[in-house]
Amino acid sequence: MEGKQQQHQPPAGPAVMGAASDERRSEDGKDGAGCETLGRPLGPTPSQSRFQVDLVAEGAGRPAEELRKASGEDGAAGKGSEEAKGRFRVNFVDPSAGDESPGEPGGGSSEGGNVSFQNGGDTVMSEGSLHSGGHHHYYYDTHTNTYYLRTFGHNTMDAVPRIDYYRHTAADLGEKLIRPSLAELHDELDKEPFEDGYANGDEGTPAGEATASYTPDSKGVVKFGWIKGVLVRCMLNIWGVMLFIRLSWIVGQAGIGLSVVVIGMATVVTTITGLSTSAIATNGFVRGGGAYYLISRSLGPEFGGAIGLIFAFANAVAVAMYVVGFAETVVELLKENGALMIDEMNDIRIIGAITVVILLGISVAGMEWESKAQIVLLVILILAIGDFVIGTFIPLDSKKPKGFFGYKAEIFMENFGPDFRHEETFFSVFAIFFPAATGILAGANISGDLADPQSAIPKGTLLAILITTLVYVGIAVSVGSCVVRDATGNVNDTIVTELTNCTAAACKLNYDFSSCQPVCQYGLMNNFQVMSMVSGFAPLISAGIFSATLSSALASLVSAPKIFQALCKDNIYPGFQMFARGYGKNNEPLRGYLLTFLIALGFILIAELNVIAPIISNFFLASYALINFSVFHASLAKSPGWRPAFKYYNMWISLLGAILCCIVMFVINWWAALLTYVIVLGLYIYVTYKKPDVNWGSSTQALTYLNALQHSIRLSGVEDHVKNFRPQCLIMTGAPSARPALLHLVHAFTKNVGLMICGHVHMGPRRQAMKELSTDLAKYQRWLIKNKMKAFYAPVHAEDLRDGGQYLMQAAGLGRMRPNTLVVGFKKNWRQSDMRDVETYINLFHDAFDIQYGVVVIRLKEGLDISHLQGQEELLSSQEKSPCTKDVIVKVDYSKKAETDTSVAFAPSFSERTTTSRKEEDEDGKTPTQPLLKKDSKSQPSPLNLADQRLLDASTQFQKKQGKSNIDVWWLFDDGGLTLLIPYLLTTKKKWKDCRIRVFIGGKINRIDHDRRAMATLLSKFRIDFSDIMVLGDINTKPKKENIAAFEEMIEPFRLHEDDKEQEVADKMKEDEPWRITDNELELYKTKTYRQIRLNELLQEHSSTANIIVMSLPVARKGAVSSALYMAWLEALSKDLPPILLVRGNHQSVLTFYS
């Protein structure tokens, strides 16, 4: 994919620098893909943007003088100056700032998609620059650029580091580019690069499609800085109505000392959470979704989905809570002035409904309006706090009867200690205060609307926590130093004569308020409006209360839809997909706003918020706990991807924060905490069960990997023990979907017991096979998971099957988790195959025995390979579900070519294909992913012939429940016990648990009872249940003549007949065709041949009704028994029987009767 650098264009059109390479394919101004730069809509194509290899630098649009200085020029460099040669400053150019003169600073973003090379004032624009700057003309000098750019590495096929290669998708920050693949740089020039290669780490985005044909339109998109976006929001949300109405009461109950402790404890929890939020927010680019986004990308979709839903709901209900707080204050004022509309409760509903409608209007108007409203509210809130502080320094005589005396040491001393009344305790007071400290995620919740979330969230959140904590502590101390706990409000309660028994601070200040105790009307304990009373201008405090409630309501009304939209976009709950859609340039979730409005309105009309409030607080705390836990978990997983830019966090402090949040949940309200846990757990289980198809690289994945790695290493240090032997099977399936019966049967005895690896040998041209290898690995591993197979897929490329088998047997697995048993399908059509394939097939057995593997050969009389029927199989299953579907198979692709196999297993029926199917094979030999189906409204699916129908039925037989039938075990030779262990493991599985094991052994006719008892004793010692033991005394009887004749007829084409040929001819033939059966060999192994034929007769007699037969596999001596004879033995032994497993262990004990 080589491009070509265009020569200098006349001023009529902008000059474009394409992607140049060492070879020029065309001389007509087009690149290798034939893309013209003029005369068509401008936009990056895969071939162009793939090689935009310009360096990323800060400070776009600098003056040319600065650039000259930065590159070591003295200001004297002109266009052709020698000093300028080879020194290039590479900068981003912001297309939207194209009207600025080259001498003006600014106008560029370090993350923009457009680049210019500046060389002494000359500019070479990349193609990206043309996408939005259509009216500008750029000129550059061609006589120096090409050579020096090439030597610098910017004009070669190999790309230099650039941020655009690391983007996930087209975002506002710039376009996504694909770096040249290794194949494009490394492969021979005369070969085409991969057409459908995948870019590294790009979540499976095909290289040809991944380039973004998207130019960001930055106009009209509102993005906030850290002050407006985070600090203001967090301060407003934390300073709630609690500041003005409840803080003075808390000081009265707990005293100044414990009030500061209460505030401090709440701050510890929020600060730890703030630090954790900062760590997660700075560990990569943060999109919209706030707490949900942070938790889901860190802990995975299960926790993220659970928290996202309850956090969005909590914010929606919090709107109602804050609005009702506002409405209650308004109704209080109406009541004082005798202006109630109906009654208190209904007035709250009416005012609340009107308020929430107005707030919805502000939110829907856009983030800019909402932001302006927040700043106005903050100003009012700060004025109200200032009003209170000023008021504390102006003690008026008229306020003294109500308990306000100004700053007095006596009052401070008296109010320093606690005085809990009305069954209040330290923890109940803490529970009332803590919701006032929440709201720290208000800035993070609109992370998608922040210009730089990574910098804004830590700065804004932590500073907001600091400022609000100082204000809370300051007000608690000052109100505790100025106002006494109890006061009558009666001017006549002044002390005229000195009382000897009065020790209260008020007595020292000439007031006696003892007359009203225990229930007074004024003072810290009794009057929630203390701050209004103390303040210089009381209405301003009411305005502050309005501001605090409305700002919190507004922040929650904006947060809830944004979080819910992010949740819906990820499609974790498919039913909510409609809420993912955004409107306008800011992608506003209008549907989410409407839903939040309806939820809030519903709770306002219910107006029973005392029950809801603790649940909301617990929902918020649950999300705080998970944010803290996320940091601990990510640090524990030691993932290389966990490297937050914010360094001031500690995994153990984050864990402490998570535990504190859980404790506080119970302190606030134990039943609400339990309810929260149940809801989170329920949603977690639901999302886990649904398994959303997302991969965010969560710390759960990282920890799973770490645990697996550590356990694998620990396992490697432990010697194998016979009690812990497990059949760990290397099963030669080829494409796993091609031989389902083989897969399901082996899975039945390895599931949750041992390892199962599906081996697949790709042969043929290396380049094509390598390409298939990478695509098949992901595809078939997904197929195994989808079909609930606990197995691994292991493809290899080899020159032939035997090499591939050796590679897999030697290298598959890890540490102790290595295969010990080779499982292959029986090569059913061996007589029609090329005998070299049969030789290779038999040599696999010899290789397995050499490597100390056990061998299992599985035979179904119908065959195993259904790859040529896969389209039909899917068609039939879909028709069972819906009888009216009418699909027609147009074409079926096969994974095997007649001439060169590119995708072959060791297993059954390599050439089990008819002549017609060979003609239909795909020309390019690619492994198909899906059968090509074509909808046809009239015609029915083409019917299967009888043999194919039986093959399809047989391929699913092990997926069904097996019922009360027999597993016949013919344990003729002691191989260490594998022949017995496999059927036992089958009976432990649900589908096979009703099957009974019958054991058949060889013996002498005169010792049948003795042999049966001996075997029964052995099986009982092995603790293996059996229904019957049958001793066969007639194994060595000569088989029937017709069966011997049939065997001889079968092997006739493969015999050498050396006695009928000259010695030299016979030797040459044996050398060229080593699989041929010699007369000498046939005579030598006559007894063994007869045994196989006789065993088949006995199997037909005793086990023809069994569900499955497990039998000892005969062993052929390497180099002595030819492949054709061994294959004929297996054929004669296993023909015309139910499914049969021919098993041979490696003669190491796999069973023991010792404890």
Tab-separated table of N, CA, C and O in Angstrom, residues 44 93 103 113 143 159 201 246 266 339 377 385 397 430 442 496 498 570 580 704 969 1012 1056 1061:
chain	number	residue	atom	x	y	z
A	44	PRO	N	-10.203	11.210	4.800
A	44	PRO	CA	-9.144	10.203	4.835
A	44	PRO	C	-9.676	8.857	4.397
A	44	PRO	O	-10.769	8.476	4.755
A	93	VAL	N	-1.868	21.788	13.558
A	93	VAL	CA	-2.506	23.044	13.146
A	93	VAL	C	-3.994	22.870	13.349
A	93	VAL	O	-4.567	21.875	12.923
A	103	GLY	N	1.930	34.320	12.311
A	103	GLY	CA	2.674	34.901	13.427
A	103	GLY	C	1.923	34.914	14.726
A	103	GLY	O	2.458	35.277	15.748
A	113	GLY	N	-6.218	16.677	14.793
A	113	GLY	CA	-5.875	15.667	13.824
A	113	GLY	C	-5.000	16.174	12.704
A	113	GLY	O	-4.598	15.442	11.838
A	143	HIS	N	12.267	21.119	-2.997
A	143	HIS	CA	13.633	20.690	-3.302
A	143	HIS	C	14.425	20.249	-2.072
A	143	HIS	O	15.453	19.609	-2.199
A	159	ALA	N	5.892	4.068	10.680
A	159	ALA	CA	5.334	5.290	11.262
A	159	ALA	C	6.043	5.661	12.561
A	159	ALA	O	6.486	4.793	13.303
A	201	GLY	N	-4.849	-4.292	19.551
A	201	GLY	CA	-5.526	-3.673	20.691
A	201	GLY	C	-6.689	-2.791	20.333
A	201	GLY	O	-7.152	-2.005	21.126
A	246	ARG	N	-29.637	22.140	59.828
A	246	ARG	CA	-29.357	21.071	60.788
A	246	ARG	C	-28.012	21.214	61.503
A	246	ARG	O	-27.824	20.602	62.545
A	266	ALA	N	-16.787	12.192	58.337
A	266	ALA	CA	-17.433	12.255	57.012
A	266	ALA	C	-16.416	12.665	55.953
A	266	ALA	O	-16.385	12.124	54.839
A	339	ALA	N	-50.358	32.619	54.263
A	339	ALA	CA	-50.707	32.634	52.838
A	339	ALA	C	-50.745	31.226	52.236
A	339	ALA	O	-50.443	31.042	51.065
A	377	LEU	N	-26.462	30.514	41.589
A	377	LEU	CA	-26.819	29.896	42.870
A	377	LEU	C	-25.634	29.863	43.830
A	377	LEU	O	-25.797	30.071	45.036
A	385	ILE	N	-23.601	32.565	53.383
A	385	ILE	CA	-22.597	32.153	54.378
A	385	ILE	C	-21.899	33.398	54.938
A	385	ILE	O	-21.691	33.526	56.160
A	397	ASP	N	-28.917	43.248	71.317
A	397	ASP	CA	-29.617	42.940	72.572
A	397	ASP	C	-30.940	42.223	72.315
A	397	ASP	O	-31.386	41.406	73.118
A	430	PHE	N	-24.317	11.434	63.536
A	430	PHE	CA	-23.450	11.258	62.360
A	430	PHE	C	-24.284	10.869	61.134
A	430	PHE	O	-24.064	11.365	60.026
A	442	ALA	N	-20.437	15.024	41.874
A	442	ALA	CA	-21.221	15.896	40.982
A	442	ALA	C	-20.417	16.296	39.752
A	442	ALA	O	-20.949	16.385	38.645
A	496	VAL	N	-31.772	39.710	87.778
A	496	VAL	CA	-31.619	40.967	88.514
A	496	VAL	C	-30.707	40.720	89.713
A	496	VAL	O	-29.723	41.425	89.924
A	498	GLU	N	-28.171	38.063	91.816
A	498	GLU	CA	-27.242	36.965	91.481
A	498	GLU	C	-27.755	35.653	92.080
A	498	GLU	O	-28.067	35.574	93.255
A	570	ASP	N	-23.888	1.358	26.506
A	570	ASP	CA	-23.119	0.118	26.626
A	570	ASP	C	-23.990	-1.124	26.467
A	570	ASP	O	-23.488	-2.240	26.462
A	580	ALA	N	-30.389	5.576	25.029
A	580	ALA	CA	-28.986	5.851	24.693
A	580	ALA	C	-28.859	7.023	23.734
A	580	ALA	O	-27.812	7.648	23.633
A	704	THR	N	-7.956	-12.139	37.499
A	704	THR	CA	-8.176	-13.537	37.090
A	704	THR	C	-6.901	-14.092	36.468
A	704	THR	O	-6.468	-15.205	36.770
A	969	VAL	N	-17.613	-51.788	29.019
A	969	VAL	CA	-16.162	-51.594	29.113
A	969	VAL	C	-15.479	-52.927	28.835
A	969	VAL	O	-15.618	-53.886	29.613
A	1012	ARG	N	-13.992	-63.662	37.527
A	1012	ARG	CA	-15.052	-62.679	37.794
A	1012	ARG	C	-14.898	-62.127	39.206
A	1012	ARG	O	-14.999	-60.924	39.434
A	1056	LEU	N	1.647	-56.270	-0.508
A	1056	LEU	CA	2.839	-56.136	-1.349
A	1056	LEU	C	2.992	-57.354	-2.276
A	1056	LEU	O	3.439	-57.205	-3.411
A	1061	LYS	N	6.921	-61.388	-6.691
A	1061	LYS	CA	7.745	-60.408	-7.405
A	1061	LYS	C	9.220	-60.738	-7.202
A	1061	LYS	O	9.593	-61.460	-6.283
